[in-house]
XYZ file of C-alpha atoms in Angstrom:
465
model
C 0.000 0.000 0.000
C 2.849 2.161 1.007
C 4.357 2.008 -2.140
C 1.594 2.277 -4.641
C 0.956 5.404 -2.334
C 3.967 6.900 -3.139
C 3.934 6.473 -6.630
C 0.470 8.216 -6.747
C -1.623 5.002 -7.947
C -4.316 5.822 -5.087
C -6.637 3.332 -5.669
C -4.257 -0.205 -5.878
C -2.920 1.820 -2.442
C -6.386 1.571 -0.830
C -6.837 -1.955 -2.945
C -3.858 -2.797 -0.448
C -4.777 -0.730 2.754
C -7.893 -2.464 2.692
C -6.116 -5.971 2.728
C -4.057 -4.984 5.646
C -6.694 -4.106 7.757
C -8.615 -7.016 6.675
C -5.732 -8.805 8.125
C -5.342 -6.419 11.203
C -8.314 -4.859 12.039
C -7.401 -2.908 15.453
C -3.823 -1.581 14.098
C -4.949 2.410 13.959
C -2.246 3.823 11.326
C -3.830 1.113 8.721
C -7.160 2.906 8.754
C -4.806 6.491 9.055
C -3.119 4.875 5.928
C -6.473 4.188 3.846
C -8.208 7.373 5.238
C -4.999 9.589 3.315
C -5.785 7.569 0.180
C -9.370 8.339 0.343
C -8.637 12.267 0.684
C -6.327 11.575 -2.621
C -9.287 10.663 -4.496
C -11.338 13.305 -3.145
C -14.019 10.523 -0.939
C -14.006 12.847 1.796
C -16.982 11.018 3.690
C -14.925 8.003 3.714
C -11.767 9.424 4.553
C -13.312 10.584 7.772
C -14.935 7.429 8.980
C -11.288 5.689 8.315
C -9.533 8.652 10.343
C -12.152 8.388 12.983
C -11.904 4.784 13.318
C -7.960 5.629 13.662
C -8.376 8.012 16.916
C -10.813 5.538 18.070
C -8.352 2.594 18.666
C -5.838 5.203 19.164
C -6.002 8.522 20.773
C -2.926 9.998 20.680
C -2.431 9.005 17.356
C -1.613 13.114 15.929
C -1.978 12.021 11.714
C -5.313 10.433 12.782
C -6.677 13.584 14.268
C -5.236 15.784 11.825
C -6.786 14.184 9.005
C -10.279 13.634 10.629
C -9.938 17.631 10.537
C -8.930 18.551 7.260
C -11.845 15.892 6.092
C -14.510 17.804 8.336
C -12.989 21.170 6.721
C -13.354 19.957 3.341
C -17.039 18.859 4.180
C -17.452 22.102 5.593
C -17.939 21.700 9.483
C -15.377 24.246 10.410
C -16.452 23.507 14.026
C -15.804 19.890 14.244
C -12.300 20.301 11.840
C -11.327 23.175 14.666
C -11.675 20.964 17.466
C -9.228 17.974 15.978
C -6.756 20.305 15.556
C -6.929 21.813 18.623
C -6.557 18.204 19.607
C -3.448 17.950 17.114
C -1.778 20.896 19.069
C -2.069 19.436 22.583
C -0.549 16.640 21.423
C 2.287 18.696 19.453
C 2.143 22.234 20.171
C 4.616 23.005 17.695
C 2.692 21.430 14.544
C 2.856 23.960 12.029
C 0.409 22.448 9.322
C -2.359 22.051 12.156
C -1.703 25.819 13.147
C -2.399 26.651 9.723
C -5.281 24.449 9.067
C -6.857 25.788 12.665
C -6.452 29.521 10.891
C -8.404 28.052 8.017
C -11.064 26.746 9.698
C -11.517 29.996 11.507
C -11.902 31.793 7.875
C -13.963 29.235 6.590
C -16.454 30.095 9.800
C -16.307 33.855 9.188
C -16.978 33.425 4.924
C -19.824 31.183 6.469
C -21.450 34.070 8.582
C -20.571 36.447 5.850
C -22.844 34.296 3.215
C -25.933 34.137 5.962
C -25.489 37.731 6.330
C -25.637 38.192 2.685
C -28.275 35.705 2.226
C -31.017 37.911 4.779
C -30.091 40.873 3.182
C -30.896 39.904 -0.483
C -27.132 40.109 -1.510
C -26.721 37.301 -3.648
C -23.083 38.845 -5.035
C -21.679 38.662 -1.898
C -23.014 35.135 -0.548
C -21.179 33.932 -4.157
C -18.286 35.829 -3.442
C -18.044 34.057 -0.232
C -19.072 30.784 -0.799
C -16.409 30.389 -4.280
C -13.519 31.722 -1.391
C -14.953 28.850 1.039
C -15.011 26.311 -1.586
C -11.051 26.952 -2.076
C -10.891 25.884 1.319
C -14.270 23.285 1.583
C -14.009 21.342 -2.198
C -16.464 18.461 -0.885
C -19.096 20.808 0.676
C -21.882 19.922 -1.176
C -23.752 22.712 1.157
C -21.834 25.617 -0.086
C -21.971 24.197 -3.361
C -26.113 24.522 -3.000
C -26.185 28.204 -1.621
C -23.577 28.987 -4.379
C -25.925 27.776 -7.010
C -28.915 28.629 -5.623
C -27.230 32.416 -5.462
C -26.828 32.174 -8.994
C -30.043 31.255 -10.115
C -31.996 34.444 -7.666
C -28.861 36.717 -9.859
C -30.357 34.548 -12.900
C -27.393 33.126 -13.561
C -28.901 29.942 -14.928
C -26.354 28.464 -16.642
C -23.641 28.231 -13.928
C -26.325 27.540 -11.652
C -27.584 24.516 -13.521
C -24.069 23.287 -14.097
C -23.432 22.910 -9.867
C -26.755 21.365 -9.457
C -25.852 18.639 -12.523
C -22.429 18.439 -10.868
C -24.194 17.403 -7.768
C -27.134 14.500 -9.003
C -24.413 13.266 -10.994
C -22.827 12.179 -7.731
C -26.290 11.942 -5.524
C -29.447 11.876 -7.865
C -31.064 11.872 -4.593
C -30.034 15.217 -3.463
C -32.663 17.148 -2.804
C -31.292 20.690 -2.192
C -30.029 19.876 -6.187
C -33.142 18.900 -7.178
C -34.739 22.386 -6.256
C -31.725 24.276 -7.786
C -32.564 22.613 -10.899
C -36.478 23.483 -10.251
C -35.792 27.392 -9.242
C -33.602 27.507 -12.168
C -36.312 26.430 -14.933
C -39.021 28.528 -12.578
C -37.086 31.409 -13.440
C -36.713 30.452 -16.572
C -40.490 30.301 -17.388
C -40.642 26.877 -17.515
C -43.321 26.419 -14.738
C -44.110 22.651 -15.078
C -40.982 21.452 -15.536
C -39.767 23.754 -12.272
C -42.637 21.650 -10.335
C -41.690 18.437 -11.219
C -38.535 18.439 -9.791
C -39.756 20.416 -6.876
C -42.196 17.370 -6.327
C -39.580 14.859 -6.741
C -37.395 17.251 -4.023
C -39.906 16.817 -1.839
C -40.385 13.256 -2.325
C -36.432 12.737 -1.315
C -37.175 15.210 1.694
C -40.603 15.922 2.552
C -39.676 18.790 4.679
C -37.765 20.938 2.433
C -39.278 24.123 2.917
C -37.726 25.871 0.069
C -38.972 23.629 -2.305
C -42.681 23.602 -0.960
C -42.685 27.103 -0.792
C -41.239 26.923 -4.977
C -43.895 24.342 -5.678
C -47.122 26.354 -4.154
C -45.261 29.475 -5.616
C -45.128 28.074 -9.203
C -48.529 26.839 -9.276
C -49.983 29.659 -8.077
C -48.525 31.945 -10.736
C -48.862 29.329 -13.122
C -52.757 29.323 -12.697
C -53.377 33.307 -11.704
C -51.682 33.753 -15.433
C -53.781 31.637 -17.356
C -56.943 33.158 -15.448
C -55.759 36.698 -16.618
C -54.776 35.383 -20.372
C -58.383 33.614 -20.379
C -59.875 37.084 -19.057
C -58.317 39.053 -21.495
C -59.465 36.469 -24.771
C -63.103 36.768 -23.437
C -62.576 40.795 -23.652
C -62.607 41.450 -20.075
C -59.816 44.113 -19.490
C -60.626 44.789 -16.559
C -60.741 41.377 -14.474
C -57.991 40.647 -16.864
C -55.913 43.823 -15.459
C -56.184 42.913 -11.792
C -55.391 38.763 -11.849
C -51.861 40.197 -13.707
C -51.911 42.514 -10.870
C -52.605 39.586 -8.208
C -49.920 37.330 -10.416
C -47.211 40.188 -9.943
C -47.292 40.509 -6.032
C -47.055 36.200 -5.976
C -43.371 36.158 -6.521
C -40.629 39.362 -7.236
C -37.955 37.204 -8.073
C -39.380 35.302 -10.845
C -37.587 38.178 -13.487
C -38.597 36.502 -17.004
C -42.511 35.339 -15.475
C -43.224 38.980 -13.961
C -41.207 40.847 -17.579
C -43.950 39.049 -19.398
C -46.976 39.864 -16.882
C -46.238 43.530 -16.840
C -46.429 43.165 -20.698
C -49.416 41.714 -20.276
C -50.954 44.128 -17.700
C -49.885 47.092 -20.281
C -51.731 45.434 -23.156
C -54.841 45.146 -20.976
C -53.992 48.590 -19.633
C -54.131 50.071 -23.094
C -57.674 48.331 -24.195
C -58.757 50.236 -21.268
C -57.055 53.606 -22.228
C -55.100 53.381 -19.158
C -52.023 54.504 -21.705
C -49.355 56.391 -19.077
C -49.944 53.176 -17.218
C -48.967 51.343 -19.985
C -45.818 52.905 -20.606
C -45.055 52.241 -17.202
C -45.573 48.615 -17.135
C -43.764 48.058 -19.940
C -40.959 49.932 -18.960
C -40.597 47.745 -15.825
C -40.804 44.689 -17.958
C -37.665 45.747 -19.748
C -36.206 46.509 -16.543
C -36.418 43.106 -15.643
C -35.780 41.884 -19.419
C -33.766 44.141 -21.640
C -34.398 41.644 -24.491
C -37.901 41.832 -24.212
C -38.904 42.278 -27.969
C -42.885 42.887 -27.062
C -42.611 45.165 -24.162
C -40.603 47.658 -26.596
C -43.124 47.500 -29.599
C -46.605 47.795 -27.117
C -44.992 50.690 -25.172
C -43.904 52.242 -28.816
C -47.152 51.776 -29.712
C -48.591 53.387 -26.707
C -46.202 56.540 -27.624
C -47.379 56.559 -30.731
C -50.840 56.659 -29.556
C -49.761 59.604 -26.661
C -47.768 61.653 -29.374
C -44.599 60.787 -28.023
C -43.007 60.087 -31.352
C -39.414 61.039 -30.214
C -39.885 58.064 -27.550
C -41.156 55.782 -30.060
C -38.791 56.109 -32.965
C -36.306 55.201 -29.760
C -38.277 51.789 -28.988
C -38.566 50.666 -33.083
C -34.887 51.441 -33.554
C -33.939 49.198 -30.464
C -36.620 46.780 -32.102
C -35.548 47.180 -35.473
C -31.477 46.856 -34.659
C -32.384 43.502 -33.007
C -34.996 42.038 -35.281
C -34.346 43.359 -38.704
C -38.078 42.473 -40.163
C -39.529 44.129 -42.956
C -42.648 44.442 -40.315
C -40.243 46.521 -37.850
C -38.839 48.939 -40.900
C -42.052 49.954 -41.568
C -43.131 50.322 -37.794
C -40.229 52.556 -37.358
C -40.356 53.962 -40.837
C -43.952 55.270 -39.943
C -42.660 57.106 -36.827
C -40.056 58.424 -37.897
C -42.700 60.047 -40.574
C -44.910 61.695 -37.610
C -41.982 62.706 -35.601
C -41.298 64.692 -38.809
C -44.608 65.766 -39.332
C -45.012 66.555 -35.173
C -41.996 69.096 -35.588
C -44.075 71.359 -38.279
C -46.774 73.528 -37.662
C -49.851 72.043 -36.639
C -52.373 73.342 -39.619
C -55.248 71.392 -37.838
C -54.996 72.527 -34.702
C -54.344 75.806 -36.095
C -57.959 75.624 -37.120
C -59.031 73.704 -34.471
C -60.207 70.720 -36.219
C -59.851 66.965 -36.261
C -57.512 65.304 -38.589
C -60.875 63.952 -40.318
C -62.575 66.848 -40.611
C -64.365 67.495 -43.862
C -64.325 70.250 -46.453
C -67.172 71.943 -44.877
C -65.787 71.869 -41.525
C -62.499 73.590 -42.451
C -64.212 76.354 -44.422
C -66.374 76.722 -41.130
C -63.225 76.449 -38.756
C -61.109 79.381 -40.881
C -64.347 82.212 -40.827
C -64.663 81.546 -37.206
C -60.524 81.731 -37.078
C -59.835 84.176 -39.119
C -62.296 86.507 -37.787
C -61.472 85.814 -34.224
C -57.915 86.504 -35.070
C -57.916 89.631 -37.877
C -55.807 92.649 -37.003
C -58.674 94.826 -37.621
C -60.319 93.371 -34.868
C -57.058 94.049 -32.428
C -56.656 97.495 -33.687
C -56.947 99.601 -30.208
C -55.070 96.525 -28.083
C -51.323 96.730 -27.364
C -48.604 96.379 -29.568
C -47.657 93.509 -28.264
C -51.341 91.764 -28.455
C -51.135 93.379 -32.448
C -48.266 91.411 -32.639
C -49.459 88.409 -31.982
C -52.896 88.331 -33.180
C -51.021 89.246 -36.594
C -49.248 86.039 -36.526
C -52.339 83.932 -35.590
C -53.749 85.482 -38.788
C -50.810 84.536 -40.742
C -50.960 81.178 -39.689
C -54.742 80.749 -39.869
C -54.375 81.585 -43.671
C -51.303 79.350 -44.061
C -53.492 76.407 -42.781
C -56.905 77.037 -44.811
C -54.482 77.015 -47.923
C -53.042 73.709 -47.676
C -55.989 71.830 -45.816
C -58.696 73.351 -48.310
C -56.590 71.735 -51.318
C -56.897 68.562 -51.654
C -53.437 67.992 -53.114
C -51.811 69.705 -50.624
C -53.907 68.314 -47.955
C -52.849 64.404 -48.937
C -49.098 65.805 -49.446
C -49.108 67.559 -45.715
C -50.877 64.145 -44.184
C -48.009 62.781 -45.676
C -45.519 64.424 -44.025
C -44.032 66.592 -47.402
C -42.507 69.662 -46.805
C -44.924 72.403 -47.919
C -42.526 75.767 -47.467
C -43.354 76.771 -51.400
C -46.835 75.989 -50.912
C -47.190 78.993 -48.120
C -45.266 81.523 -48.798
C -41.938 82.960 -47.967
C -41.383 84.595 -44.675
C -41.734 88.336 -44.365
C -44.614 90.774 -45.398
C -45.757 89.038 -48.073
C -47.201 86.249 -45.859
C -49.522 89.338 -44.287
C -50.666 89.695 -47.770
C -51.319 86.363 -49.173
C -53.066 86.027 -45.044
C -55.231 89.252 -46.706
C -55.456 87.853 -50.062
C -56.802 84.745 -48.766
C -59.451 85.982 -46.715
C -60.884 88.467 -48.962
C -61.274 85.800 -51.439
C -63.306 83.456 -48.712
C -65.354 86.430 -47.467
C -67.233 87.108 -51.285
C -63.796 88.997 -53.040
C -64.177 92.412 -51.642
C -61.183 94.033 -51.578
C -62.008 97.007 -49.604
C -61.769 97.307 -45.896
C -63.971 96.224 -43.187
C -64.367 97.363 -39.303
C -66.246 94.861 -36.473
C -69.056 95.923 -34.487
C -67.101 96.177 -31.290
C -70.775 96.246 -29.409
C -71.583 92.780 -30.320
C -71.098 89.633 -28.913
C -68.097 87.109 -29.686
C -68.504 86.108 -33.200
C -71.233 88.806 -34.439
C -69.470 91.121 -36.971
C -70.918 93.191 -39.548
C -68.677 94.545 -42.530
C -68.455 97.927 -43.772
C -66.888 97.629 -47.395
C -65.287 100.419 -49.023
């Protein structure tokens, strides 16, 4: 045994160990022996039942001692590894490896309370932090393995977190802290009934695991309060539909990916019901939670579209657009880039104050009322300043009846064209063509007119000269 052990051929050493005690079963460096070839090949659990076995028939044997601790430090009982070699050093003060191994046991207690601390406060960096620096020190700890992994999944690091758990069932497909890593990691994933099948078969292996039952009831629940608001919402009931996403969002913060998609949901409900600022806002907290979230961008562009905010949309459609490169995203984005452009010109409808559907009749109707209410005549004894701006009013009042009473003009400015020829230049002249304009509407008199000052708001006589 002793020399397959120093050549490194671990298991014909144990092969041999195991014969010797076989043939002497009370001699206490034989099981010391077998117990150092066990650590070789990393069978920790074993190793410490050999090395305990050791001190048993003999208690003052120091390598017996000293290995039970460094197994109980690799398993992660800092305690029990700290009090065999404290039990090392009163049998050899002076032993420098169990001095060193005493200091490690002490740092592998204080990474320990750092990770608990971590844990209550909801820092999930730190507790990995922690638990990767007690690993170094505690490489069999299937414990510290769990919290690592389970660490990563709440950071939804899914990946890493799955590998740990696979590490672990590969080893013990019994494990039942693994088998509700591997659950939380497909919960968070939006997998729901795979995440509760292993949760059931967790707590099958350990019908009190809290953490799983708590998973389980958490799963199902927001598995069913979904489906009830999805259902809701296909029968056209916004409104029930609204408050089960509501309900299914206060069932579980951490579940990122489930949540993204229910504030989606919530928004598109939220929108049927005109509820659009509180669309915006669920959306933006789905992409909070998911950045990648191709629908929450396109409803809440929509919902900017729909609110005016066409600076915000062409934002969301270009984010869309750069990811998905559809011919159904060019022209969403196309389209608002078009009423961004037509939002930064003047405003000929509401310079008449009229819909965007208004008819022929109603425009004609809209200018007299404008351009009466806004004529300098009218403003002739108010201040300069009020002049001033009445004047423009007028100007623009004209500028609008000429392009929304064409028809060619009208279907070029929906279109967002740029009409600058079609109005005028700037300067005086656009006071004439204002003047030009009007006395053409108002029968083609071309003299002047005055308003009957003692009549009430849109009573005017003309006095034509």
């Amino acid at each position: 045994g002793n020399a397959y052990y120093s050549k490194k051929d671990y298991s014909q050493a144990f092969n041999y160990y195991t014969k010797a005690i076989d043939a002497c079963p009370k001699n206490a460096s034989y099981y010391g022996n077998r117990a150092a070839t066990l650590m070789m090949l990393c069978r920790f659990r074993e190793a410490l039942e050999d090395s305990q076995q050791a001190v048993r028939l003999d208690d003052c044997f120091m390598k017996g001692h000293l290995r039970e601790g460094k197994c109980h430090l690799s398993l992660g009982n800092a305690m029990a590894a700290n009090r065999c070699f404290q039990k090392v050093l009163e049998l050899e003060p002076s032993n420098r490896e169990a001095q060193q191994e005493k200091k490690n046991a002490a740092a592998l207690l204080e990474y320990q309370r750092m990770a608990d601390f971590g844990f209550e406060k909801r820092d999930f960096r730190k507790v990995v932090f922690c638990m990767d620096r007690a690993l170094a020190l505690a490489s069999a700890c299937h414990r510290f393995k769990i919290l690592k992994a389970e660490c990563l999944a709440l950071l939804g690091r899914y990946p890493e977190a799955q590998s740990v758990a696979s590490d672990i069932l590969r080893m013990d497909s019994t494990n039942a802290d693994a088998l509700y890593v591997r659950g939380l990691c497909l919960y968070y994933e939006d997998c729901i009934d795979k995440a509760v099948q292993f949760f059931v078969q967790a707590l099958r292996m350990a019908p009190d695991h809290e953490k799983a039952r708590l998973a389980c009831r958490n799963a199902k629940a927001l598995k069913a309060k979904k489906e009830e608001g999805n259902q809701a919402f296909k029968n056209n009931n916004y409104e029930a539909a609204y408050q089960l996403y509501t309900e299914a969002l206060a069932i579980d913060p951490n579940n990122i990916k489930t949540n993204a998609k229910l504030y989606c949901n919530r928004a598109t409900a939220g929108a049927k019901l005109k509820k659009v600022d509180q669309a915006i806002e669920d959306c933006t907290s789905a992409i909070k939670l998911d950045d990648t979230y191709i629908k929450a961008y396109l409803r809440r562009a929509q919902c900017y579209m729909d609110t005016e905010q066409y600076e915000e949309a062409v934002r969301d459609y270009e984010k869309v657009y750069q990811t998905e490169k559809t011919s159904d995203h060019k022209q969403m984005l196309k389209k608002a880039q078009m009423e961004l452009k037509k939002s930064k010109r003047k405003d000929y409808y509401k310079v008449l104050g009229v819909g965007k559907n208004a008819t022929e009749d109603e425009i004609k109707k809209a200018y007299r009322k404008r351009a009466l209410m806004h004529h300098p005549d009218r403003h002739s004894s108010a201040t300069p300043e009020v002049q001033k701006e009445e004047e423009k009013k007028f100007k623009e009042v004209g500028e609008a009846f000429t392009v929304l009473s064409d028809p060619k003009k009208k279907v070029r400015y929906d279109n967002g064209h740029d009409l600058e020829d079609d109005v005028g230049n700037p300067g005086d002249h656009d006071y004439f063509d204002a003047n030009n304009i009007f006395r053409a509407f108002f029968g083609g008199h071309s003299g002047g007119f005055t308003f009957d000052s003692n009549s009430g708001p849109g009573n005017f006589f003309f006095q034509f000269g």
